Short mmCIF file of C-alpha atoms in Angstrom, two decimals:
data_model
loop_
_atom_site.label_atom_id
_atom_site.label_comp_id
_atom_site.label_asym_id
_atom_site.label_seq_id
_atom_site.Cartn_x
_atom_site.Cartn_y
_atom_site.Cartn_z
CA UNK L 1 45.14 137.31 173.12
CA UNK L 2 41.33 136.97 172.43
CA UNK L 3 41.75 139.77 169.77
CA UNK L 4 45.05 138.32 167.99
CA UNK L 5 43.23 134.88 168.24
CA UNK L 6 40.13 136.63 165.97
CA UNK L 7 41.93 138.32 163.83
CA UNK L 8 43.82 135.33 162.83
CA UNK L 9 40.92 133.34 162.47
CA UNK L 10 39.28 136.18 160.08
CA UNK L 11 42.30 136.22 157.78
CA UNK L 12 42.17 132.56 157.31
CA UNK L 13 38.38 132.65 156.40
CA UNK L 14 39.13 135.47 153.96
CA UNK L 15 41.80 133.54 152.22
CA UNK L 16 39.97 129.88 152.08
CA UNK L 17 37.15 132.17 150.64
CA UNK L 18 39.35 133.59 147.92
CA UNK L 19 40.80 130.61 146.85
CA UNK L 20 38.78 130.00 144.20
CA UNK L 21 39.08 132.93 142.42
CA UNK L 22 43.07 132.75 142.71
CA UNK L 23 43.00 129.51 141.33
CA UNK L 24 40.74 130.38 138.31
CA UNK L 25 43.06 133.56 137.61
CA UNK L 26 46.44 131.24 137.64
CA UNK L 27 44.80 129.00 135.36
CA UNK L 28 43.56 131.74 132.59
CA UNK L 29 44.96 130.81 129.50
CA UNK L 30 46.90 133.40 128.16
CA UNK L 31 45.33 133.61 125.06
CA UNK L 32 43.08 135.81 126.71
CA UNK L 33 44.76 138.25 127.46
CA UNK L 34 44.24 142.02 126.30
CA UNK L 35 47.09 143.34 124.51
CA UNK L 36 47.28 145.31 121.20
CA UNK L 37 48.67 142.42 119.29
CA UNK L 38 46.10 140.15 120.70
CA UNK L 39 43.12 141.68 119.33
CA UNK L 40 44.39 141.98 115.96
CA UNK L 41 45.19 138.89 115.87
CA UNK L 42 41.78 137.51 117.14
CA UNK L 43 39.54 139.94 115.11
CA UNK L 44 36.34 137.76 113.50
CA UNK L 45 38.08 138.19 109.90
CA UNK L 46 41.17 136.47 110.90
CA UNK L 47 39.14 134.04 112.39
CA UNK L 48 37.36 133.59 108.69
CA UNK L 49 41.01 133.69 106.80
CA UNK L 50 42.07 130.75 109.12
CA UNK L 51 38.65 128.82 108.34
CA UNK L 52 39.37 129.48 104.81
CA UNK L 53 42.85 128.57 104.67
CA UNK L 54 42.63 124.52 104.59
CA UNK L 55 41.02 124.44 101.48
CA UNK L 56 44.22 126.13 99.48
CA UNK L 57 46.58 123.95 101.87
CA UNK L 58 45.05 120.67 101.11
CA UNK L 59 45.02 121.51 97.39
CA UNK L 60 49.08 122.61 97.83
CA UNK L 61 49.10 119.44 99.75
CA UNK L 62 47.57 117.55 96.95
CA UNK L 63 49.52 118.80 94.45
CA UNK L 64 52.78 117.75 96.26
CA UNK L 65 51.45 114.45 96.83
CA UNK L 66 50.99 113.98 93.02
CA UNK L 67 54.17 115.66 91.75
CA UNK L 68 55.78 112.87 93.07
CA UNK L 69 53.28 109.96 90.76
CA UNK L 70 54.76 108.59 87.72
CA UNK L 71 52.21 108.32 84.91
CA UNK L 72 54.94 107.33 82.36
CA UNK L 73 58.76 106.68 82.06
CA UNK L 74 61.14 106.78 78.99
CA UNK L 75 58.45 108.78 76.86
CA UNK L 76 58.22 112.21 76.01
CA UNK L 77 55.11 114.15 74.95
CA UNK L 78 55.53 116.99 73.00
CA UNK L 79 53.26 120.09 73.22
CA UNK L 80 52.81 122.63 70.26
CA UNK L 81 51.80 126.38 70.76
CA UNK L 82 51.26 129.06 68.15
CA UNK L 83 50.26 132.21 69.01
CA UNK L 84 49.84 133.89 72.39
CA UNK L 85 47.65 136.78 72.42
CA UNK L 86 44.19 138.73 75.02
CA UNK L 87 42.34 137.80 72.02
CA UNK L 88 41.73 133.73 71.75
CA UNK L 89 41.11 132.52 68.70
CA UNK L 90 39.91 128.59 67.55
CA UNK L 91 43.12 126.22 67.09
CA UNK L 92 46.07 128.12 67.65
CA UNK L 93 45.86 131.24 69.69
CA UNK L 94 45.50 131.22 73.71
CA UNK L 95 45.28 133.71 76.10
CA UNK L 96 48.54 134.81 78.80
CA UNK L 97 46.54 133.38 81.18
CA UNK L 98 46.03 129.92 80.06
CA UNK L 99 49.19 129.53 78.75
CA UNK L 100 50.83 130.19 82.17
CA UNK L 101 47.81 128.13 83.84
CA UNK L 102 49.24 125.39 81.88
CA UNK L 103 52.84 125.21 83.07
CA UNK L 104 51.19 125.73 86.50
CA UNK L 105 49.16 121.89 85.90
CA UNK L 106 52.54 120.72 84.36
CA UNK L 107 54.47 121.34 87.78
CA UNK L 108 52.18 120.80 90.19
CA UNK L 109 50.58 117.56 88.54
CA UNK L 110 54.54 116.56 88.27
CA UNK L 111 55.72 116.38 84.72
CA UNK L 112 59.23 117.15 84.02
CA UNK L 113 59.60 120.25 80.88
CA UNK L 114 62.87 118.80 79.41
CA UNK L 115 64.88 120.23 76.59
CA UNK L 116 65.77 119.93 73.30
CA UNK L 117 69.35 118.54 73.69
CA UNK L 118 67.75 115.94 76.19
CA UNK L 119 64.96 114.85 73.55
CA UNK L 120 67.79 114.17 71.05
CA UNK L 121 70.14 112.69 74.12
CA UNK L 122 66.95 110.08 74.60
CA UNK L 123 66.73 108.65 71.11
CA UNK L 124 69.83 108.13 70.94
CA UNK L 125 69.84 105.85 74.20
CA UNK L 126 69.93 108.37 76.94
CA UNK L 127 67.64 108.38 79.62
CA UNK L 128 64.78 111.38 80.64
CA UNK L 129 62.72 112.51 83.98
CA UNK L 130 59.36 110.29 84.48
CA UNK L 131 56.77 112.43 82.96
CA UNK L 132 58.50 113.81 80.41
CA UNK L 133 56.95 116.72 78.16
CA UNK L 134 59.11 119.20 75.73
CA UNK L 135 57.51 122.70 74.75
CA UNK L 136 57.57 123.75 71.13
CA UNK L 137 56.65 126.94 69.39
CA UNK L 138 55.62 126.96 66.00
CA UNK L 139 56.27 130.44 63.52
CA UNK L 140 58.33 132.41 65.48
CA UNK L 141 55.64 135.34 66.75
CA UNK L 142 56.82 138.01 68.69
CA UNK L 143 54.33 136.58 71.69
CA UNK L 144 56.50 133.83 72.41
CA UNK L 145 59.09 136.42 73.41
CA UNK L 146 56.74 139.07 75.11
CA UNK L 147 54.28 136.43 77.14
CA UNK L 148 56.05 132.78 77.15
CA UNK L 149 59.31 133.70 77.46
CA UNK L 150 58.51 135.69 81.17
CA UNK L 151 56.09 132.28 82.67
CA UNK L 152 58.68 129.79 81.02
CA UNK L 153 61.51 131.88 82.96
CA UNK L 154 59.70 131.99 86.43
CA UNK L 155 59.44 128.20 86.20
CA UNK L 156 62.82 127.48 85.00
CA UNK L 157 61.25 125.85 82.33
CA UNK L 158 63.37 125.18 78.68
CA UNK L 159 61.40 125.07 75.25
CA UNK L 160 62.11 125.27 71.55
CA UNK L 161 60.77 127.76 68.84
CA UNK L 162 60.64 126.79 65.49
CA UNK L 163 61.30 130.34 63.64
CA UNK L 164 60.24 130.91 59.49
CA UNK L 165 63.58 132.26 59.53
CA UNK L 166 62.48 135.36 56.69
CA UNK L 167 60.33 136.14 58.92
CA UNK L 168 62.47 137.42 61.59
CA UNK L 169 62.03 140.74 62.95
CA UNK L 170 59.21 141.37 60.17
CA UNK L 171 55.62 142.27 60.72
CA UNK L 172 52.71 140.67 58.59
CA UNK L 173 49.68 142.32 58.93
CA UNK L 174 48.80 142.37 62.38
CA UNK L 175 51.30 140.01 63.42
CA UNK L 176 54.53 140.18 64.27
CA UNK L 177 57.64 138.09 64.52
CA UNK L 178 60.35 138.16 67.48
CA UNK L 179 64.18 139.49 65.57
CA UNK L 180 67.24 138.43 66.26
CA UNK L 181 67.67 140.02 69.43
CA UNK L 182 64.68 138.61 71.18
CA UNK L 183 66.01 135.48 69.99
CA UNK L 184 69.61 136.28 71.86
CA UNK L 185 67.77 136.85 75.00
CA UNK L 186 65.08 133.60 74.59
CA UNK L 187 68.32 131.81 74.03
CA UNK L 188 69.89 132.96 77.84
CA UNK L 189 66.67 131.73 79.57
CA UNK L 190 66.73 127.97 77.39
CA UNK L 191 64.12 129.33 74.84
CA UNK L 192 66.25 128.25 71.71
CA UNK L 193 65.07 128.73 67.92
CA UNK L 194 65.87 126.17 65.17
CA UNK L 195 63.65 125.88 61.78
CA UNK L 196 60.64 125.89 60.81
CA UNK L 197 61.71 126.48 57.14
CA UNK L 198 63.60 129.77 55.72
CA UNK L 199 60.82 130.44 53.44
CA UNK L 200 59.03 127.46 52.46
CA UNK L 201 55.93 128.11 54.80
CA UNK L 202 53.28 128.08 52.50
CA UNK L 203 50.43 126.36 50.06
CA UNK L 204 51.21 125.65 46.29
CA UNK L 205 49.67 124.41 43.30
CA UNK L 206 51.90 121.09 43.08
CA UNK L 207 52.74 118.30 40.44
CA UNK L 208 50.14 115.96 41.68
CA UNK L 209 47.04 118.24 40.86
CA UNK L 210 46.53 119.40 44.97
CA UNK L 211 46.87 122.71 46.23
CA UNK L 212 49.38 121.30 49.18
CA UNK L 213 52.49 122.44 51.23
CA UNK L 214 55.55 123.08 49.55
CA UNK L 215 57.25 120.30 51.43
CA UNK L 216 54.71 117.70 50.54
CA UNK L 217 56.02 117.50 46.62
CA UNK L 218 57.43 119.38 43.55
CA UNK L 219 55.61 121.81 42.17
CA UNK L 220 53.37 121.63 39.19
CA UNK L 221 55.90 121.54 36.01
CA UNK L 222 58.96 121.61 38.13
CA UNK L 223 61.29 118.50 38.00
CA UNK L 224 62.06 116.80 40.96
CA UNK L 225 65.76 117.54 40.70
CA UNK L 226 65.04 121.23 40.80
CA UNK L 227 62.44 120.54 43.48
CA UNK L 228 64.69 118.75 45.62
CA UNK L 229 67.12 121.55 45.19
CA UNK L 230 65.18 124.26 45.92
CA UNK L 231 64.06 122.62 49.54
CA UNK L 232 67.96 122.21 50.32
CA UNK L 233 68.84 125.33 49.63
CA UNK L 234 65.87 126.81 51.65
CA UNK L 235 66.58 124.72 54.62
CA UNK L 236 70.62 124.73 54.32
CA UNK L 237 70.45 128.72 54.76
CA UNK L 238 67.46 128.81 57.78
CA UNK L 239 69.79 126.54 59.52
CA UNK L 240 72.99 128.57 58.68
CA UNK L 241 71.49 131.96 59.39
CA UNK L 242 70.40 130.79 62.93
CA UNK L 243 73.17 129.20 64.14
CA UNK L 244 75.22 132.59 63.07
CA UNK L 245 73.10 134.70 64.39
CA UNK L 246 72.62 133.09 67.45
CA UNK L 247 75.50 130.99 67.60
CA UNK L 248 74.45 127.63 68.52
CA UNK L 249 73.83 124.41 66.93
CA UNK L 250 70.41 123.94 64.96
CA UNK L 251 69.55 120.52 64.10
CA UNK L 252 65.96 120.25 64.49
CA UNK L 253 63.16 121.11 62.02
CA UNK L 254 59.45 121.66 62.59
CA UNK L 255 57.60 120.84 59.39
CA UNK L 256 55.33 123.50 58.14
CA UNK L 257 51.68 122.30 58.44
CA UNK L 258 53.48 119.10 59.61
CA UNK L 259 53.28 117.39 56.37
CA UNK L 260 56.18 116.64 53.59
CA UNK L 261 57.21 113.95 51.04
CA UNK L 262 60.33 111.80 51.60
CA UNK L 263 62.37 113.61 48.99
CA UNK L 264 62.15 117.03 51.11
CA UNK L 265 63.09 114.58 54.08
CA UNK L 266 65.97 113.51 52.69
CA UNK L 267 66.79 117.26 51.72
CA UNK L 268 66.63 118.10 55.35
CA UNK L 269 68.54 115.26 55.85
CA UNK L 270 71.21 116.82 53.62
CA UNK L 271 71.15 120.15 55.08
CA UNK L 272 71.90 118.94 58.23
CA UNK L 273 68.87 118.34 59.96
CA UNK L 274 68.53 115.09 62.84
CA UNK L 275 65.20 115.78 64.41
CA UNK L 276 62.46 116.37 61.99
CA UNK L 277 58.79 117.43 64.30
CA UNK L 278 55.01 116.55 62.62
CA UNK L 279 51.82 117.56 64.11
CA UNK L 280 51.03 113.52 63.97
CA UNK L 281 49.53 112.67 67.30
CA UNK L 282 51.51 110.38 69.18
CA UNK L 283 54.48 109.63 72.10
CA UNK L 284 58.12 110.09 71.81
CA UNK L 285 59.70 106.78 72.70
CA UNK L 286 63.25 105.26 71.60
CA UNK L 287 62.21 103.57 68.96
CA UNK L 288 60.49 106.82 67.34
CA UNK L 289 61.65 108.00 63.63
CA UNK L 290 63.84 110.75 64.62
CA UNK L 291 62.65 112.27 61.30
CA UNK L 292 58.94 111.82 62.14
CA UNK L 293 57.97 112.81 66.09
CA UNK L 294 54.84 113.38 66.56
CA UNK L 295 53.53 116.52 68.81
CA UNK L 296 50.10 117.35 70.50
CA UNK L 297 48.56 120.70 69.99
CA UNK L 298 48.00 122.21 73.56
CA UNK L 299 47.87 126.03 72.19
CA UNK L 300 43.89 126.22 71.95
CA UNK L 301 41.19 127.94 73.57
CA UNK L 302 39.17 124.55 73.67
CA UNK L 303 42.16 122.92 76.25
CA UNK L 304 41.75 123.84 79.79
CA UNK L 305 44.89 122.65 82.12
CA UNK L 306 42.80 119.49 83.35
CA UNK L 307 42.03 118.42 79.73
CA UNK L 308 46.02 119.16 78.91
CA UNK L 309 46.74 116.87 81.74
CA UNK L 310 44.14 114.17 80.34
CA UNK L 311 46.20 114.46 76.79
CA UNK L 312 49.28 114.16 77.94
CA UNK L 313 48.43 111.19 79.79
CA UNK L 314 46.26 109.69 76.76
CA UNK L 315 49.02 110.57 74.28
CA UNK L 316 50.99 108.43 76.79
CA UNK L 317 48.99 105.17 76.86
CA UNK L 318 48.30 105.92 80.35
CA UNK L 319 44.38 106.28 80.06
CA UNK L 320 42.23 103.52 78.54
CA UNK L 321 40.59 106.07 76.45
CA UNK L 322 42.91 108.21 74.42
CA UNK L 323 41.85 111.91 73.26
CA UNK L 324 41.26 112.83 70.11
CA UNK L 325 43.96 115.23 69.02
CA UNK L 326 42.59 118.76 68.81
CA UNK L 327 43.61 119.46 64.88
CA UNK L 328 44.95 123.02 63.76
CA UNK L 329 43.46 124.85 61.04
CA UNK L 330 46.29 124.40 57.98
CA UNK L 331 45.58 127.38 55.98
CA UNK L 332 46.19 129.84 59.46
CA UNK L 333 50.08 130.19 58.27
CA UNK L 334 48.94 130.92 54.67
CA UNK L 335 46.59 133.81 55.42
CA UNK L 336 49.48 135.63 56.98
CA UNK L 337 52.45 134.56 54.36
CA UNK L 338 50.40 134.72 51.17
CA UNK L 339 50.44 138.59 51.64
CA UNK L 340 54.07 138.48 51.99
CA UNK L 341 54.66 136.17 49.52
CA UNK L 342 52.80 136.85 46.42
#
């Protein structure tokens, strides 16, 4: 009995002694425990990644929280691009990269791309998304198709290219224009073409005395029944030979160098133009001249994606301080045509 009694009382002390180091094993977090998966998971350079993770969510987070701000409702701001090439040059010729860094601002700062046939819906009393911007191209270069054409597309974004419509499919110099083809497949993804002028793109010597665009007046010793003529005929067959090549409606013009006198306005008129784009600075509102909207050159080197947001909004009236609008070179065009052309 004496024995049993000892032995009892020895297997009790060895268990109250234990205790404490059952208890802290039940309680291990699991964490802690050594399997495969763990230790990858745990290595110091995940540990870093994780550290340097809230930086890029708060900015995603930021962005969300502002796609949802209205800066501006029933206007539309429309951007002008040129040229899209590696090579950046002053005015008119940006980079792949900053073209797409731009639609990236545009959709995470919350403006709404919008189409042509919902520009023309709006000034006719139709409504558009707060934020409103529409994309225009201006010439018809082959880049549009090779670089814009694949961002536009992953952002389901719509735009318009204005085409020289003799141009099509042609190489001047060192540049080259997108054919009829490219314009088919622009067309599937939203990217339409319309005018910019079947071969009126260029400088003359007009009546006045100025070396001008051929838009802006008749030229010297040509009447202005002949001028007015000539325009018509020009801008009846660009819109003709678009719409039956591509087989959809063309009603809008961009004017070349964004400049021309009310009796090649009224020619357009005639041909069968509604919507008639300048490079005037300005906002699209509903009480705009349909025949006069004004754009905002976004397509140079000099705008970075938080300056194109500070336009947009200064073209809008929402900052106190409006931009200045970043002006194009006007002879660009006429260094590539005249060797066409003459």
């Amino acid at each position: 009995m004496k024995n049993k009694a000892a032995t009892v009382i020895a297997f009790a002390l060895v268990l109250l002694l234990s205790f404490p180091f059952i208890y802290a094993h039940l309680n291990r977090k699991p964490a802690t425990t050594t399997t495969a998966s763990d230790d990858t998971a745990h290595q110091p350079g995940s540990v870093q990644f994780a550290i340097a993770n809230p930086p890029q969510i708060e900015q995603a987070q930021l962005g969300k929280v502002q796609s949802n701000k209205v800066y501006y409702r029933n206007k539309v701001v429309v951007l002008i691009y040129h040229h899209i090439d590696a090579k950046e040059e002053a005015g008119l010729v940006i980079s792949p990269e900053r073209f797409a860094s731009e639609l990236d601002m545009l959709l995470s700062r919350g403006y709404h791309v919008i189409s042509l046939d919902q520009l023309r819906d709006f000034l006719n009393g139709g409504s558009v998304p707060d934020n409103a911007v529409l994309i225009t191209f201006d010439d018809g270069y082959e880049s549009v198709h090779q670089y814009a054409l694949p961002e536009l597309q992953k952002r389901h974004m719509p735009a318009v290219a204005f085409a020289i419509v003799k141009y099509v499919g042609q190489k001047l110099g060192n540049l080259k224009y997108y054919g009829w083809d490219a314009a088919r497949e622009m067309a599937t993804a939203n990217l339409i073409t319309q005018s910019h002028t079947y071969n009126l793109h260029n400088f003359g010597f007009l009546a006045n005395g100025k070396n001008g665009p051929l838009l802006n007046g008749p030229l010297k010793g040509q009447s202005l029944s002949d001028y007015r003529n000539m325009v018509y005929l020009d801008l009846k067959r660009s819109r003709e030979e678009i719409e039956s090549q591509l087989q959809q409606p063309v009603y809008a013009l961009a004017l070349p160098f964004g400049a021309a006198g009310q009796i090649a306005i009224q020619a357009a008129i005639d041909a069968g133009f509604k919507l008639v784009f300048t490079t005037r600075y300005g906002v699209v509102t509903r009480q705009s001249n349909p025949l006069a909207l004004p754009r905002v050159n976004a397509g140079s080197p000099a705008i970075t994606p938080a300056r194109l947001d500070a336009l947009i909004q200064a073209t809008a009236g929402v900052n106190s301080h409006p931009q200045e609008q970043l002006k194009q070179p006007q002879n660009h065009q006429l260094k590539v045509a005249s060797k066409k052309t003459k």
